[in-house]
């Protein structure tokens, strides 16, 4: 049986929570306490880009993550996992297992294998622990199975536009992308208006592929002036292409008039 308590509308301060048990005879003689540090302290020690990879080995998942910004305070990590038929953001509702692991001496990318009892889908989180407090559970942001990234590209933005170009940036929150990610595909469609319902498979849509070595940005060229464009990005892997990102819509800049006014008359 799992048990938890949820506290809402708390300030971003330090808190100490005390938990005890009680039955018909009375309360337990001892109390368990947990200290939760203020938000900025927790954020500075949170593991980054937690990635889970389902391996070909029977019922084994590999978890990888980058050390937090403040590495010097970390004494250990705790990996948590629980079974659930869907990936995040769905919350687990069953048994939660965990294991403590020591940080690598040079604080390089952490990699650890977890043997699972079956081949079902498991959600996974990592917490970084200091001497006095923990970062709390940070859930995996990227899932890889059979050389395919299941997670969507995030934070797609258009940072700059001109008459005929748009600079697009995005983020794939995977720490272990090097083995499977070969590039990205940018899809873009001109729209008549921002509310246009043009679909991605329409003939007016185009694609541009960039390699992983090019980074997480590209400039789309040869666009039409003062035209809204719907833009999406998907990751290209050694397996199938990933899921398309949520679309963004951005309008290009207007162009100068093509000529001086014609057919002028005085009445």
PDB file of C-alpha atoms in Angstrom:
ATOM      1  CA  UNK A   1       0.000   0.000   0.000  1.00  0.00           C
ATOM      2  CA  UNK A   2       1.322   3.466  -0.863  1.00  0.00           C
ATOM      3  CA  UNK A   3       0.718   6.511   1.327  1.00  0.00           C
ATOM      4  CA  UNK A   4       1.478  10.188   0.806  1.00  0.00           C
ATOM      5  CA  UNK A   5       0.322  13.655   1.853  1.00  0.00           C
ATOM      6  CA  UNK A   6       0.023  16.674  -0.422  1.00  0.00           C
ATOM      7  CA  UNK A   7       0.446  20.227   0.859  1.00  0.00           C
ATOM      8  CA  UNK A   8      -0.750  23.053  -1.362  1.00  0.00           C
ATOM      9  CA  UNK A   9      -0.159  26.817  -1.465  1.00  0.00           C
ATOM     10  CA  UNK A  10       3.080  26.672   0.540  1.00  0.00           C
ATOM     11  CA  UNK A  11       5.643  29.451   0.380  1.00  0.00           C
ATOM     12  CA  UNK A  12       9.039  28.755  -1.197  1.00  0.00           C
ATOM     13  CA  UNK A  13      10.726  28.504   2.212  1.00  0.00           C
ATOM     14  CA  UNK A  14      12.428  25.813   4.299  1.00  0.00           C
ATOM     15  CA  UNK A  15      10.129  23.220   5.867  1.00  0.00           C
ATOM     16  CA  UNK A  16      10.540  20.278   8.231  1.00  0.00           C
ATOM     17  CA  UNK A  17       7.860  17.561   8.020  1.00  0.00           C
ATOM     18  CA  UNK A  18       7.337  15.029  10.786  1.00  0.00           C
ATOM     19  CA  UNK A  19       5.594  11.694  10.191  1.00  0.00           C
ATOM     20  CA  UNK A  20       4.527   9.110  12.744  1.00  0.00           C
ATOM     21  CA  UNK A  21       2.195   6.119  12.826  1.00  0.00           C
ATOM     22  CA  UNK A  22      -0.738   5.402  15.088  1.00  0.00           C
ATOM     23  CA  UNK A  23      -3.082   2.517  15.862  1.00  0.00           C
ATOM     24  CA  UNK A  24      -5.780   1.757  18.436  1.00  0.00           C
ATOM     25  CA  UNK A  25      -3.127   1.412  21.153  1.00  0.00           C
ATOM     26  CA  UNK A  26      -1.573   4.788  20.485  1.00  0.00           C
ATOM     27  CA  UNK A  27       1.130   6.589  18.483  1.00  0.00           C
ATOM     28  CA  UNK A  28       4.565   5.171  17.755  1.00  0.00           C
ATOM     29  CA  UNK A  29       7.308   6.250  20.184  1.00  0.00           C
ATOM     30  CA  UNK A  30       9.473   7.730  17.421  1.00  0.00           C
ATOM     31  CA  UNK A  31       8.898  10.284  14.686  1.00  0.00           C
ATOM     32  CA  UNK A  32      10.480  10.394  11.212  1.00  0.00           C
ATOM     33  CA  UNK A  33      11.495  13.844  10.016  1.00  0.00           C
ATOM     34  CA  UNK A  34      12.414  15.175   6.579  1.00  0.00           C
ATOM     35  CA  UNK A  35      13.837  18.603   5.837  1.00  0.00           C
ATOM     36  CA  UNK A  36      12.843  20.345   2.585  1.00  0.00           C
ATOM     37  CA  UNK A  37      15.108  23.247   1.667  1.00  0.00           C
ATOM     38  CA  UNK A  38      13.917  26.435  -0.012  1.00  0.00           C
ATOM     39  CA  UNK A  39      13.358  26.348  -3.755  1.00  0.00           C
ATOM     40  CA  UNK A  40      16.616  27.931  -4.977  1.00  0.00           C
ATOM     41  CA  UNK A  41      18.698  25.444  -2.968  1.00  0.00           C
ATOM     42  CA  UNK A  42      16.705  22.514  -4.370  1.00  0.00           C
ATOM     43  CA  UNK A  43      16.986  23.769  -7.938  1.00  0.00           C
ATOM     44  CA  UNK A  44      20.773  24.140  -7.712  1.00  0.00           C
ATOM     45  CA  UNK A  45      21.272  20.441  -6.878  1.00  0.00           C
ATOM     46  CA  UNK A  46      18.658  18.857  -9.142  1.00  0.00           C
ATOM     47  CA  UNK A  47      19.924  16.247 -11.645  1.00  0.00           C
ATOM     48  CA  UNK A  48      19.701  17.440 -15.262  1.00  0.00           C
ATOM     49  CA  UNK A  49      18.310  15.797 -18.431  1.00  0.00           C
ATOM     50  CA  UNK A  50      17.358  12.439 -16.923  1.00  0.00           C
ATOM     51  CA  UNK A  51      17.118   9.854 -19.702  1.00  0.00           C
ATOM     52  CA  UNK A  52      15.915   6.264 -19.508  1.00  0.00           C
ATOM     53  CA  UNK A  53      16.851   3.765 -22.200  1.00  0.00           C
ATOM     54  CA  UNK A  54      15.219   0.354 -22.501  1.00  0.00           C
ATOM     55  CA  UNK A  55      18.058  -2.038 -23.330  1.00  0.00           C
ATOM     56  CA  UNK A  56      17.946  -5.235 -25.368  1.00  0.00           C
ATOM     57  CA  UNK A  57      18.986  -7.088 -22.245  1.00  0.00           C
ATOM     58  CA  UNK A  58      15.941  -8.752 -20.706  1.00  0.00           C
ATOM     59  CA  UNK A  59      13.916  -6.300 -18.594  1.00  0.00           C
ATOM     60  CA  UNK A  60      16.729  -3.818 -18.075  1.00  0.00           C
ATOM     61  CA  UNK A  61      16.563  -0.031 -18.225  1.00  0.00           C
ATOM     62  CA  UNK A  62      19.572   2.269 -18.232  1.00  0.00           C
ATOM     63  CA  UNK A  63      19.238   5.688 -16.626  1.00  0.00           C
ATOM     64  CA  UNK A  64      21.623   8.542 -17.400  1.00  0.00           C
ATOM     65  CA  UNK A  65      21.749  12.135 -16.197  1.00  0.00           C
ATOM     66  CA  UNK A  66      24.036  15.146 -15.963  1.00  0.00           C
ATOM     67  CA  UNK A  67      25.254  16.231 -12.507  1.00  0.00           C
ATOM     68  CA  UNK A  68      23.567  19.335 -11.070  1.00  0.00           C
ATOM     69  CA  UNK A  69      24.947  22.856 -11.227  1.00  0.00           C
ATOM     70  CA  UNK A  70      26.254  22.644  -7.656  1.00  0.00           C
ATOM     71  CA  UNK A  71      28.181  19.354  -7.855  1.00  0.00           C
ATOM     72  CA  UNK A  72      30.378  19.817  -4.804  1.00  0.00           C
ATOM     73  CA  UNK A  73      27.592  19.187  -2.274  1.00  0.00           C
ATOM     74  CA  UNK A  74      26.345  15.887  -3.710  1.00  0.00           C
ATOM     75  CA  UNK A  75      27.044  12.831  -1.543  1.00  0.00           C
ATOM     76  CA  UNK A  76      24.751  10.336  -3.280  1.00  0.00           C
ATOM     77  CA  UNK A  77      21.899   9.908  -5.738  1.00  0.00           C
ATOM     78  CA  UNK A  78      18.656   7.955  -5.296  1.00  0.00           C
ATOM     79  CA  UNK A  79      16.996   6.362  -8.333  1.00  0.00           C
ATOM     80  CA  UNK A  80      13.243   5.714  -8.052  1.00  0.00           C
ATOM     81  CA  UNK A  81      11.055   3.643 -10.375  1.00  0.00           C
ATOM     82  CA  UNK A  82       7.430   2.559 -10.485  1.00  0.00           C
ATOM     83  CA  UNK A  83       5.229   0.738 -12.982  1.00  0.00           C
ATOM     84  CA  UNK A  84       2.616   2.609 -14.987  1.00  0.00           C
ATOM     85  CA  UNK A  85       1.173   1.837 -18.463  1.00  0.00           C
ATOM     86  CA  UNK A  86       1.840   5.352 -19.802  1.00  0.00           C
ATOM     87  CA  UNK A  87       4.808   7.701 -19.878  1.00  0.00           C
ATOM     88  CA  UNK A  88       4.875  10.944 -17.899  1.00  0.00           C
ATOM     89  CA  UNK A  89       3.159  13.254 -17.104  1.00  0.00           C
ATOM     90  CA  UNK A  90       0.901  10.501 -15.748  1.00  0.00           C
ATOM     91  CA  UNK A  91       1.540   9.849 -12.056  1.00  0.00           C
ATOM     92  CA  UNK A  92       2.386   6.413 -10.666  1.00  0.00           C
ATOM     93  CA  UNK A  93      -0.214   4.874  -8.408  1.00  0.00           C
ATOM     94  CA  UNK A  94       1.536   1.669  -7.346  1.00  0.00           C
ATOM     95  CA  UNK A  95       4.642   0.431  -5.577  1.00  0.00           C
ATOM     96  CA  UNK A  96       7.703   2.697  -5.610  1.00  0.00           C
ATOM     97  CA  UNK A  97      11.183   1.108  -5.553  1.00  0.00           C
ATOM     98  CA  UNK A  98      14.519   2.866  -5.146  1.00  0.00           C
ATOM     99  CA  UNK A  99      18.267   2.378  -4.900  1.00  0.00           C
ATOM    100  CA  UNK A 100      21.068   4.672  -3.698  1.00  0.00           C
ATOM    101  CA  UNK A 101      24.177   5.152  -5.862  1.00  0.00           C
ATOM    102  CA  UNK A 102      27.401   7.056  -5.273  1.00  0.00           C
ATOM    103  CA  UNK A 103      28.418   9.933  -7.558  1.00  0.00           C
ATOM    104  CA  UNK A 104      31.292   9.358  -9.962  1.00  0.00           C
ATOM    105  CA  UNK A 105      34.607  10.817  -8.703  1.00  0.00           C
ATOM    106  CA  UNK A 106      34.875  13.436 -11.438  1.00  0.00           C
ATOM    107  CA  UNK A 107      31.153  14.242 -11.547  1.00  0.00           C
ATOM    108  CA  UNK A 108      30.826  13.182 -15.177  1.00  0.00           C
ATOM    109  CA  UNK A 109      27.548  11.951 -16.710  1.00  0.00           C
ATOM    110  CA  UNK A 110      25.993   9.381 -14.412  1.00  0.00           C
ATOM    111  CA  UNK A 111      24.888   6.046 -15.936  1.00  0.00           C
ATOM    112  CA  UNK A 112      23.256   3.201 -14.004  1.00  0.00           C
ATOM    113  CA  UNK A 113      21.384   0.041 -15.011  1.00  0.00           C
ATOM    114  CA  UNK A 114      18.171  -1.016 -13.264  1.00  0.00           C
ATOM    115  CA  UNK A 115      16.924  -4.638 -13.552  1.00  0.00           C
ATOM    116  CA  UNK A 116      13.113  -4.671 -13.773  1.00  0.00           C
ATOM    117  CA  UNK A 117      10.809  -7.541 -12.800  1.00  0.00           C
ATOM    118  CA  UNK A 118       8.992  -7.510 -16.155  1.00  0.00           C
ATOM    119  CA  UNK A 119       8.818  -5.815 -19.568  1.00  0.00           C
ATOM    120  CA  UNK A 120       6.099  -3.292 -18.668  1.00  0.00           C
ATOM    121  CA  UNK A 121       6.523   0.521 -18.869  1.00  0.00           C
ATOM    122  CA  UNK A 122       8.164   2.086 -15.820  1.00  0.00           C
ATOM    123  CA  UNK A 123       8.432   5.721 -14.826  1.00  0.00           C
ATOM    124  CA  UNK A 124      11.741   6.772 -13.349  1.00  0.00           C
ATOM    125  CA  UNK A 125      13.076   9.635 -11.231  1.00  0.00           C
ATOM    126  CA  UNK A 126      16.399  10.660  -9.673  1.00  0.00           C
ATOM    127  CA  UNK A 127      17.113  12.682  -6.529  1.00  0.00           C
ATOM    128  CA  UNK A 128      20.453  14.224  -5.554  1.00  0.00           C
ATOM    129  CA  UNK A 129      21.315  14.087  -1.863  1.00  0.00           C
ATOM    130  CA  UNK A 130      23.530  16.369   0.208  1.00  0.00           C
ATOM    131  CA  UNK A 131      24.450  15.908   3.854  1.00  0.00           C
ATOM    132  CA  UNK A 132      21.393  17.818   5.068  1.00  0.00           C
ATOM    133  CA  UNK A 133      18.716  17.663   2.362  1.00  0.00           C
ATOM    134  CA  UNK A 134      17.636  16.173  -0.963  1.00  0.00           C
ATOM    135  CA  UNK A 135      16.718  17.783  -4.276  1.00  0.00           C
ATOM    136  CA  UNK A 136      13.498  15.803  -4.339  1.00  0.00           C
ATOM    137  CA  UNK A 137      12.448  13.485  -7.151  1.00  0.00           C
ATOM    138  CA  UNK A 138      13.165  14.767 -10.666  1.00  0.00           C
ATOM    139  CA  UNK A 139      11.317  12.622 -13.220  1.00  0.00           C
ATOM    140  CA  UNK A 140      12.929  11.466 -16.462  1.00  0.00           C
ATOM    141  CA  UNK A 141      12.428  13.860 -19.362  1.00  0.00           C
ATOM    142  CA  UNK A 142      13.481  11.550 -22.191  1.00  0.00           C
ATOM    143  CA  UNK A 143      12.734   7.899 -23.018  1.00  0.00           C
ATOM    144  CA  UNK A 144      14.586   5.804 -25.606  1.00  0.00           C
ATOM    145  CA  UNK A 145      13.471   2.365 -26.787  1.00  0.00           C
ATOM    146  CA  UNK A 146      14.815   0.394 -29.747  1.00  0.00           C
ATOM    147  CA  UNK A 147      16.861   3.368 -30.959  1.00  0.00           C
ATOM    148  CA  UNK A 148      13.804   5.626 -30.984  1.00  0.00           C
ATOM    149  CA  UNK A 149      13.335   8.705 -28.789  1.00  0.00           C
ATOM    150  CA  UNK A 150       9.794   8.636 -27.419  1.00  0.00           C
ATOM    151  CA  UNK A 151       9.922  12.146 -25.979  1.00  0.00           C
ATOM    152  CA  UNK A 152       8.978  15.237 -27.994  1.00  0.00           C
ATOM    153  CA  UNK A 153      11.330  18.083 -28.796  1.00  0.00           C
ATOM    154  CA  UNK A 154      10.592  20.930 -26.364  1.00  0.00           C
ATOM    155  CA  UNK A 155      10.775  24.721 -26.221  1.00  0.00           C
ATOM    156  CA  UNK A 156      10.543  25.349 -29.976  1.00  0.00           C
ATOM    157  CA  UNK A 157      10.916  29.090 -30.518  1.00  0.00           C
ATOM    158  CA  UNK A 158      11.444  31.487 -33.419  1.00  0.00           C
ATOM    159  CA  UNK A 159      14.078  33.910 -32.155  1.00  0.00           C
ATOM    160  CA  UNK A 160      14.528  36.045 -35.242  1.00  0.00           C
ATOM    161  CA  UNK A 161      12.685  36.664 -38.509  1.00  0.00           C
ATOM    162  CA  UNK A 162      13.313  38.616 -41.692  1.00  0.00           C
ATOM    163  CA  UNK A 163      11.474  39.073 -44.949  1.00  0.00           C
ATOM    164  CA  UNK A 164      12.421  35.589 -46.144  1.00  0.00           C
ATOM    165  CA  UNK A 165      13.925  33.714 -43.182  1.00  0.00           C
ATOM    166  CA  UNK A 166      13.225  32.513 -39.649  1.00  0.00           C
ATOM    167  CA  UNK A 167      15.746  31.388 -37.020  1.00  0.00           C
ATOM    168  CA  UNK A 168      14.298  28.376 -35.180  1.00  0.00           C
ATOM    169  CA  UNK A 169      15.627  26.978 -31.873  1.00  0.00           C
ATOM    170  CA  UNK A 170      14.557  23.939 -29.865  1.00  0.00           C
ATOM    171  CA  UNK A 171      15.626  21.642 -27.029  1.00  0.00           C
ATOM    172  CA  UNK A 172      15.761  17.864 -26.674  1.00  0.00           C
ATOM    173  CA  UNK A 173      16.095  17.094 -22.978  1.00  0.00           C
ATOM    174  CA  UNK A 174      18.113  13.859 -23.310  1.00  0.00           C
ATOM    175  CA  UNK A 175      21.472  13.241 -21.622  1.00  0.00           C
ATOM    176  CA  UNK A 176      22.199  10.105 -23.670  1.00  0.00           C
ATOM    177  CA  UNK A 177      21.330  11.380 -27.142  1.00  0.00           C
ATOM    178  CA  UNK A 178      24.734  10.670 -28.719  1.00  0.00           C
ATOM    179  CA  UNK A 179      24.076   6.996 -29.348  1.00  0.00           C
ATOM    180  CA  UNK A 180      20.715   7.346 -31.101  1.00  0.00           C
ATOM    181  CA  UNK A 181      20.084  10.926 -32.288  1.00  0.00           C
ATOM    182  CA  UNK A 182      21.364  11.605 -35.803  1.00  0.00           C
ATOM    183  CA  UNK A 183      19.584  14.891 -36.479  1.00  0.00           C
ATOM    184  CA  UNK A 184      16.352  16.868 -36.520  1.00  0.00           C
ATOM    185  CA  UNK A 185      13.604  17.511 -39.069  1.00  0.00           C
ATOM    186  CA  UNK A 186      12.007  20.939 -39.218  1.00  0.00           C
ATOM    187  CA  UNK A 187       8.564  21.095 -40.829  1.00  0.00           C
ATOM    188  CA  UNK A 188       7.038  24.422 -41.848  1.00  0.00           C
ATOM    189  CA  UNK A 189       3.825  25.430 -43.588  1.00  0.00           C
ATOM    190  CA  UNK A 190       2.768  28.877 -44.873  1.00  0.00           C
ATOM    191  CA  UNK A 191      -0.653  29.915 -43.602  1.00  0.00           C
ATOM    192  CA  UNK A 192      -3.212  32.379 -44.909  1.00  0.00           C
ATOM    193  CA  UNK A 193      -3.941  33.541 -41.364  1.00  0.00           C
ATOM    194  CA  UNK A 194      -2.696  32.627 -37.887  1.00  0.00           C
ATOM    195  CA  UNK A 195      -5.895  30.591 -37.397  1.00  0.00           C
ATOM    196  CA  UNK A 196      -5.480  28.678 -40.657  1.00  0.00           C
ATOM    197  CA  UNK A 197      -6.076  24.915 -40.227  1.00  0.00           C
ATOM    198  CA  UNK A 198      -3.549  23.744 -42.852  1.00  0.00           C
ATOM    199  CA  UNK A 199      -2.386  20.220 -41.959  1.00  0.00           C
ATOM    200  CA  UNK A 200       1.230  19.027 -41.916  1.00  0.00           C
ATOM    201  CA  UNK A 201       0.723  16.771 -44.962  1.00  0.00           C
ATOM    202  CA  UNK A 202      -0.553  19.637 -47.130  1.00  0.00           C
ATOM    203  CA  UNK A 203       1.357  20.199 -50.378  1.00  0.00           C
ATOM    204  CA  UNK A 204       2.411  23.714 -49.305  1.00  0.00           C
ATOM    205  CA  UNK A 205       4.416  22.326 -46.358  1.00  0.00           C
ATOM    206  CA  UNK A 206       8.172  21.805 -46.535  1.00  0.00           C
ATOM    207  CA  UNK A 207      10.848  20.053 -44.493  1.00  0.00           C
ATOM    208  CA  UNK A 208      14.476  20.734 -43.662  1.00  0.00           C
ATOM    209  CA  UNK A 209      16.819  18.184 -42.073  1.00  0.00           C
ATOM    210  CA  UNK A 210      19.803  19.167 -39.937  1.00  0.00           C
ATOM    211  CA  UNK A 211      22.418  16.897 -38.390  1.00  0.00           C
ATOM    212  CA  UNK A 212      22.921  16.492 -34.668  1.00  0.00           C
ATOM    213  CA  UNK A 213      26.336  18.125 -35.072  1.00  0.00           C
ATOM    214  CA  UNK A 214      24.627  21.339 -36.235  1.00  0.00           C
ATOM    215  CA  UNK A 215      23.162  21.820 -32.774  1.00  0.00           C
ATOM    216  CA  UNK A 216      19.625  22.727 -31.768  1.00  0.00           C
ATOM    217  CA  UNK A 217      18.935  25.625 -34.117  1.00  0.00           C
ATOM    218  CA  UNK A 218      18.659  26.346 -37.830  1.00  0.00           C
ATOM    219  CA  UNK A 219      17.704  29.172 -40.191  1.00  0.00           C
ATOM    220  CA  UNK A 220      14.830  28.443 -42.594  1.00  0.00           C
ATOM    221  CA  UNK A 221      15.355  30.332 -45.868  1.00  0.00           C
ATOM    222  CA  UNK A 222      13.330  31.319 -48.942  1.00  0.00           C
ATOM    223  CA  UNK A 223      10.170  32.177 -47.023  1.00  0.00           C
ATOM    224  CA  UNK A 224       7.503  34.612 -48.241  1.00  0.00           C
ATOM    225  CA  UNK A 225       7.338  38.106 -46.711  1.00  0.00           C
ATOM    226  CA  UNK A 226       4.604  38.989 -44.197  1.00  0.00           C
ATOM    227  CA  UNK A 227       3.361  35.395 -44.071  1.00  0.00           C
ATOM    228  CA  UNK A 228       2.532  33.386 -40.953  1.00  0.00           C
ATOM    229  CA  UNK A 229       4.268  29.990 -40.790  1.00  0.00           C
ATOM    230  CA  UNK A 230       3.421  26.965 -38.673  1.00  0.00           C
ATOM    231  CA  UNK A 231       6.661  25.296 -37.533  1.00  0.00           C
ATOM    232  CA  UNK A 232       7.307  21.950 -35.850  1.00  0.00           C
ATOM    233  CA  UNK A 233      10.449  19.940 -35.046  1.00  0.00           C
ATOM    234  CA  UNK A 234      10.956  16.211 -34.621  1.00  0.00           C
ATOM    235  CA  UNK A 235      14.062  14.245 -33.674  1.00  0.00           C
ATOM    236  CA  UNK A 236      15.647  11.865 -36.202  1.00  0.00           C
ATOM    237  CA  UNK A 237      17.126   8.698 -34.693  1.00  0.00           C
ATOM    238  CA  UNK A 238      18.734   5.466 -35.814  1.00  0.00           C
ATOM    239  CA  UNK A 239      15.246   4.017 -35.493  1.00  0.00           C
ATOM    240  CA  UNK A 240      12.008   5.817 -36.392  1.00  0.00           C
ATOM    241  CA  UNK A 241      11.563   9.625 -36.334  1.00  0.00           C
ATOM    242  CA  UNK A 242      10.324  10.967 -33.025  1.00  0.00           C
ATOM    243  CA  UNK A 243       7.009  12.651 -32.327  1.00  0.00           C
ATOM    244  CA  UNK A 244       6.559  16.134 -33.775  1.00  0.00           C
ATOM    245  CA  UNK A 245       6.810  18.998 -31.292  1.00  0.00           C
ATOM    246  CA  UNK A 246       3.905  21.229 -30.423  1.00  0.00           C
ATOM    247  CA  UNK A 247       3.642  23.743 -33.293  1.00  0.00           C
ATOM    248  CA  UNK A 248       4.580  27.400 -33.088  1.00  0.00           C
ATOM    249  CA  UNK A 249       3.258  30.072 -35.444  1.00  0.00           C
ATOM    250  CA  UNK A 250       5.357  33.090 -36.413  1.00  0.00           C
ATOM    251  CA  UNK A 251       4.939  35.701 -39.141  1.00  0.00           C
ATOM    252  CA  UNK A 252       7.827  36.854 -41.341  1.00  0.00           C
ATOM    253  CA  UNK A 253       8.628  40.558 -41.688  1.00  0.00           C
ATOM    254  CA  UNK A 254       7.070  42.709 -44.436  1.00  0.00           C
ATOM    255  CA  UNK A 255       9.119  43.542 -47.525  1.00  0.00           C
ATOM    256  CA  UNK A 256       9.650  46.918 -49.130  1.00  0.00           C
ATOM    257  CA  UNK A 257       7.207  47.844 -51.916  1.00  0.00           C
ATOM    258  CA  UNK A 258       8.173  46.311 -55.249  1.00  0.00           C
ATOM    259  CA  UNK A 259       7.908  49.607 -57.138  1.00  0.00           C
ATOM    260  CA  UNK A 260       6.823  53.211 -56.863  1.00  0.00           C
ATOM    261  CA  UNK A 261       3.079  53.979 -56.997  1.00  0.00           C
ATOM    262  CA  UNK A 262       1.657  53.524 -60.532  1.00  0.00           C
ATOM    263  CA  UNK A 263      -1.198  55.146 -62.475  1.00  0.00           C
ATOM    264  CA  UNK A 264      -1.279  58.261 -60.290  1.00  0.00           C
ATOM    265  CA  UNK A 265      -3.941  60.806 -61.320  1.00  0.00           C
ATOM    266  CA  UNK A 266      -5.009  64.211 -60.109  1.00  0.00           C
ATOM    267  CA  UNK A 267      -8.721  64.890 -59.934  1.00  0.00           C
TER     268      UNK A 267
END
